[in-house]
mmCIF file of C-alpha atoms in Angstrom:
data_model
loop_
_atom_site.group_PDB
_atom_site.id
_atom_site.type_symbol
_atom_site.label_atom_id
_atom_site.label_comp_id
_atom_site.label_asym_id
_atom_site.label_seq_id
_atom_site.Cartn_x
_atom_site.Cartn_y
_atom_site.Cartn_z
ATOM 1 C CA UNK V 1 57.763 59.672 157.183
ATOM 2 C CA UNK V 2 56.436 62.230 154.762
ATOM 3 C CA UNK V 3 57.709 65.605 153.624
ATOM 4 C CA UNK V 4 56.304 68.881 154.935
ATOM 5 C CA UNK V 5 52.550 68.504 154.509
ATOM 6 C CA UNK V 6 51.171 71.724 155.892
ATOM 7 C CA UNK V 7 53.241 74.420 154.131
ATOM 8 C CA UNK V 8 50.704 76.586 152.308
ATOM 9 C CA UNK V 9 51.762 78.825 149.439
ATOM 10 C CA UNK V 10 50.043 81.965 148.199
ATOM 11 C CA UNK V 11 50.654 84.540 145.498
ATOM 12 C CA UNK V 12 52.575 82.167 143.221
ATOM 13 C CA UNK V 13 53.448 84.134 140.108
ATOM 14 C CA UNK V 14 55.217 83.627 136.799
ATOM 15 C CA UNK V 15 55.197 85.305 133.378
ATOM 16 C CA UNK V 16 57.086 83.806 130.458
ATOM 17 C CA UNK V 17 59.463 86.398 128.981
ATOM 18 C CA UNK V 18 61.171 83.980 126.568
ATOM 19 C CA UNK V 19 59.794 84.981 123.164
ATOM 20 C CA UNK V 20 60.265 81.553 121.558
ATOM 21 C CA UNK V 21 57.150 79.407 121.284
ATOM 22 C CA UNK V 22 57.488 76.079 123.095
ATOM 23 C CA UNK V 23 60.161 77.508 125.387
ATOM 24 C CA UNK V 24 59.947 79.325 128.688
ATOM 25 C CA UNK V 25 62.090 81.641 130.768
ATOM 26 C CA UNK V 26 61.514 84.121 133.570
ATOM 27 C CA UNK V 27 61.264 84.488 137.332
ATOM 28 C CA UNK V 28 58.870 82.432 139.448
ATOM 29 C CA UNK V 29 57.841 84.057 142.740
ATOM 30 C CA UNK V 30 55.803 82.921 145.734
ATOM 31 C CA UNK V 31 54.926 83.633 149.343
ATOM 32 C CA UNK V 32 54.248 81.268 152.206
ATOM 33 C CA UNK V 33 51.062 82.001 154.163
ATOM 34 C CA UNK V 34 51.877 84.060 157.254
ATOM 35 C CA UNK V 35 52.166 81.891 160.340
ATOM 36 C CA UNK V 36 53.103 78.750 158.402
ATOM 37 C CA UNK V 37 55.740 76.672 160.202
ATOM 38 C CA UNK V 38 58.682 76.133 157.833
ATOM 39 C CA UNK V 39 61.060 75.049 160.624
ATOM 40 C CA UNK V 40 61.740 71.617 159.099
ATOM 41 C CA UNK V 41 61.692 72.823 155.492
ATOM 42 C CA UNK V 42 65.144 72.851 153.911
ATOM 43 C CA UNK V 43 64.449 74.040 150.352
ATOM 44 C CA UNK V 44 61.737 75.171 147.989
ATOM 45 C CA UNK V 45 61.832 73.118 144.775
ATOM 46 C CA UNK V 46 60.463 74.612 141.555
ATOM 47 C CA UNK V 47 58.950 72.425 138.825
ATOM 48 C CA UNK V 48 57.193 72.772 135.504
ATOM 49 C CA UNK V 49 54.185 70.458 135.191
ATOM 50 C CA UNK V 50 51.201 69.708 132.965
ATOM 51 C CA UNK V 51 48.686 70.540 135.717
ATOM 52 C CA UNK V 52 48.442 71.861 139.269
ATOM 53 C CA UNK V 53 48.544 68.297 140.637
ATOM 54 C CA UNK V 54 52.084 67.757 139.308
ATOM 55 C CA UNK V 55 51.503 65.525 136.273
ATOM 56 C CA UNK V 56 54.681 65.163 134.188
ATOM 57 C CA UNK V 57 56.783 67.236 136.609
ATOM 58 C CA UNK V 58 60.180 68.523 135.508
ATOM 59 C CA UNK V 59 62.486 69.868 138.249
ATOM 60 C CA UNK V 60 63.865 73.315 137.412
ATOM 61 C CA UNK V 61 65.874 73.798 140.593
ATOM 62 C CA UNK V 62 65.755 74.616 144.272
ATOM 63 C CA UNK V 63 66.392 77.538 146.589
ATOM 64 C CA UNK V 64 66.955 77.841 150.320
ATOM 65 C CA UNK V 65 64.083 78.683 152.655
ATOM 66 C CA UNK V 66 63.822 82.444 152.900
ATOM 67 C CA UNK V 67 64.305 82.858 149.148
ATOM 68 C CA UNK V 68 60.966 83.281 147.442
ATOM 69 C CA UNK V 69 61.970 83.428 143.791
ATOM 70 C CA UNK V 70 63.679 81.265 141.197
ATOM 71 C CA UNK V 71 64.897 82.149 137.704
ATOM 72 C CA UNK V 72 63.762 79.559 135.181
ATOM 73 C CA UNK V 73 66.423 79.632 132.431
ATOM 74 C CA UNK V 74 65.500 80.964 129.012
ATOM 75 C CA UNK V 75 65.139 78.365 126.236
ATOM 76 C CA UNK V 76 63.701 75.741 128.625
ATOM 77 C CA UNK V 77 61.539 73.380 126.529
ATOM 78 C CA UNK V 78 58.050 73.105 128.026
ATOM 79 C CA UNK V 79 56.346 70.352 126.025
ATOM 80 C CA UNK V 80 52.841 70.503 127.558
ATOM 81 C CA UNK V 81 53.943 71.912 130.919
ATOM 82 C CA UNK V 82 52.028 75.169 131.476
ATOM 83 C CA UNK V 83 52.167 75.212 135.280
ATOM 84 C CA UNK V 84 54.896 76.322 137.657
ATOM 85 C CA UNK V 85 54.814 74.386 140.952
ATOM 86 C CA UNK V 86 56.624 75.171 144.197
ATOM 87 C CA UNK V 87 57.095 72.515 146.876
ATOM 88 C CA UNK V 88 58.492 72.726 150.405
ATOM 89 C CA UNK V 89 61.117 69.987 150.827
ATOM 90 C CA UNK V 90 62.838 68.320 153.793
ATOM 91 C CA UNK V 91 64.896 65.079 154.028
ATOM 92 C CA UNK V 92 61.676 63.013 154.134
ATOM 93 C CA UNK V 93 60.370 64.379 150.832
ATOM 94 C CA UNK V 94 58.309 67.192 149.409
ATOM 95 C CA UNK V 95 55.078 68.757 150.613
ATOM 96 C CA UNK V 96 51.843 67.048 149.670
ATOM 97 C CA UNK V 97 50.365 70.073 147.919
ATOM 98 C CA UNK V 98 52.460 72.510 145.897
ATOM 99 C CA UNK V 99 51.822 76.165 145.287
ATOM 100 C CA UNK V 100 50.990 76.547 141.605
ATOM 101 C CA UNK V 101 50.293 79.015 138.843
ATOM 102 C CA UNK V 102 49.301 78.467 135.225
ATOM 103 C CA UNK V 103 51.089 80.627 132.655
ATOM 104 C CA UNK V 104 50.819 81.405 128.955
ATOM 105 C CA UNK V 105 53.701 80.600 126.604
ATOM 106 C CA UNK V 106 54.943 83.911 125.168
ATOM 107 C CA UNK V 107 55.233 83.184 121.451
ATOM 108 C CA UNK V 108 56.703 86.118 119.568
ATOM 109 C CA UNK V 109 57.936 89.543 120.517
ATOM 110 C CA UNK V 110 56.946 90.997 123.849
ATOM 111 C CA UNK V 111 54.556 93.941 123.675
ATOM 112 C CA UNK V 112 56.118 97.364 123.212
ATOM 113 C CA UNK V 113 54.872 100.681 124.496
ATOM 114 C CA UNK V 114 55.843 104.076 123.138
ATOM 115 C CA UNK V 115 55.164 107.193 125.159
ATOM 116 C CA UNK V 116 56.260 110.812 125.215
ATOM 117 C CA UNK V 117 56.969 112.764 128.376
ATOM 118 C CA UNK V 118 58.371 116.137 129.281
ATOM 119 C CA UNK V 119 61.038 116.077 131.956
ATOM 120 C CA UNK V 120 62.584 119.342 133.155
ATOM 121 C CA UNK V 121 61.568 121.146 129.975
ATOM 122 C CA UNK V 122 62.862 118.450 127.592
ATOM 123 C CA UNK V 123 60.452 116.264 125.625
ATOM 124 C CA UNK V 124 61.561 112.647 125.389
ATOM 125 C CA UNK V 125 59.989 109.783 123.444
ATOM 126 C CA UNK V 126 60.588 106.378 125.005
ATOM 127 C CA UNK V 127 59.856 102.942 123.560
ATOM 128 C CA UNK V 128 59.928 100.088 126.051
ATOM 129 C CA UNK V 129 59.508 96.363 125.725
ATOM 130 C CA UNK V 130 57.547 95.104 128.668
ATOM 131 C CA UNK V 131 56.764 91.802 130.264
ATOM 132 C CA UNK V 132 53.256 90.650 129.465
ATOM 133 C CA UNK V 133 51.120 91.490 132.503
ATOM 134 C CA UNK V 134 50.052 88.649 134.734
ATOM 135 C CA UNK V 135 46.866 88.484 136.772
ATOM 136 C CA UNK V 136 48.923 89.875 139.677
ATOM 137 C CA UNK V 137 50.228 92.919 137.783
ATOM 138 C CA UNK V 138 49.121 96.484 138.172
ATOM 139 C CA UNK V 139 48.282 98.169 134.852
ATOM 140 C CA UNK V 140 47.824 101.676 133.482
ATOM 141 C CA UNK V 141 50.740 103.100 135.491
ATOM 142 C CA UNK V 142 50.871 106.885 135.018
ATOM 143 C CA UNK V 143 53.286 109.467 136.447
ATOM 144 C CA UNK V 144 53.283 113.156 135.631
ATOM 145 C CA UNK V 145 56.250 115.212 136.849
ATOM 146 C CA UNK V 146 54.934 118.515 138.217
ATOM 147 C CA UNK V 147 58.332 119.971 139.151
ATOM 148 C CA UNK V 148 60.198 121.976 136.493
ATOM 149 C CA UNK V 149 63.515 121.844 138.374
ATOM 150 C CA UNK V 150 66.223 119.706 136.776
ATOM 151 C CA UNK V 151 66.849 116.396 138.550
ATOM 152 C CA UNK V 152 63.907 116.709 140.936
ATOM 153 C CA UNK V 153 60.778 114.603 140.571
ATOM 154 C CA UNK V 154 57.467 115.571 142.089
ATOM 155 C CA UNK V 155 54.004 114.355 141.248
ATOM 156 C CA UNK V 156 51.513 111.559 141.650
ATOM 157 C CA UNK V 157 51.775 107.953 140.472
ATOM 158 C CA UNK V 158 48.462 106.249 139.710
ATOM 159 C CA UNK V 159 47.643 102.729 138.548
ATOM 160 C CA UNK V 160 44.872 100.199 138.151
ATOM 161 C CA UNK V 161 45.194 97.375 140.708
ATOM 162 C CA UNK V 162 45.088 93.695 139.698
ATOM 163 C CA UNK V 163 41.670 92.084 139.410
ATOM 164 C CA UNK V 164 42.247 90.072 142.573
ATOM 165 C CA UNK V 165 43.832 91.948 145.462
ATOM 166 C CA UNK V 166 43.133 89.551 148.331
ATOM 167 C CA UNK V 167 46.820 88.603 148.483
ATOM 168 C CA UNK V 168 48.142 92.174 148.064
ATOM 169 C CA UNK V 169 49.380 93.616 151.351
ATOM 170 C CA UNK V 170 50.760 96.841 149.900
ATOM 171 C CA UNK V 171 52.227 98.379 146.762
ATOM 172 C CA UNK V 172 55.827 99.518 146.483
ATOM 173 C CA UNK V 173 56.624 102.588 144.374
ATOM 174 C CA UNK V 174 60.245 102.828 143.268
ATOM 175 C CA UNK V 175 62.407 104.933 141.007
ATOM 176 C CA UNK V 176 64.727 102.910 138.772
ATOM 177 C CA UNK V 177 67.097 103.326 135.865
ATOM 178 C CA UNK V 178 65.161 100.850 133.687
ATOM 179 C CA UNK V 179 62.102 98.571 133.614
ATOM 180 C CA UNK V 180 64.073 95.688 135.179
ATOM 181 C CA UNK V 181 64.702 97.772 138.319
ATOM 182 C CA UNK V 182 68.398 98.590 137.837
ATOM 183 C CA UNK V 183 69.541 100.989 140.596
ATOM 184 C CA UNK V 184 66.119 100.751 142.285
ATOM 185 C CA UNK V 185 65.404 103.295 145.032
ATOM 186 C CA UNK V 186 62.284 103.133 147.203
ATOM 187 C CA UNK V 187 60.117 106.216 146.823
ATOM 188 C CA UNK V 188 57.119 105.097 148.900
ATOM 189 C CA UNK V 189 57.087 101.829 150.866
ATOM 190 C CA UNK V 190 53.365 101.445 151.410
ATOM 191 C CA UNK V 191 51.239 102.989 148.691
ATOM 192 C CA UNK V 192 47.612 102.752 147.734
ATOM 193 C CA UNK V 193 46.325 103.324 144.247
#
C-alpha cells in the first residue's frame, strides 16, 4: 500500500531569515486544500530538497496533522537545496506529491527600515529589521494614528496585496508589541486592503 496520495497542499510559504549564506532558518507554513480528506494522515513531514520533485531530500522534521507550520532551525546547511517540501504521511508512507515552495538564501543582513511617527504628541524614530518579503507578503503597510489621546489608536491601515491573491481568503490586522507578533491582539479579523 501507498501513503496518502490525494492530499493537496496550497499556500506553502517560507522565507529564510538566517543571515548566513549557505545556511537556512525560519518558519515553513502551508495549508491543505479545503475539503481534502486527511483522516488517515498522521503527520506532515518537512524536507529541504534540490527541486519540487524531491531530489536530494533532507528531512527537517514532522508535525501532527492540524499543525500547519514548522520551524527550520537556524544554521541548517542547505547545499543545493532551495525548496521546502511538505508531505502528508501515514504508516504506509508519504504522499505522492508534496506541497513545495522555492526560496532564496538570505546572505547577509536582513533589510532594515527606519521610519518616524508621531504617537500621542510624541515623535518617535524606529528602526526595524524585517524579514525579506516573500511572494505571499503584503507590502507598503501604512498606519496613521488620527487620535491624539494617549494610549488610544484610531486610523486606517493600508497595504499593497501580494501579486497573487488566489489563495488569500482574508487579511488579519493585529496590534503587537514587536514585528514578531509578541503580545498580538486582533484588531480586525477580516480586512480588505
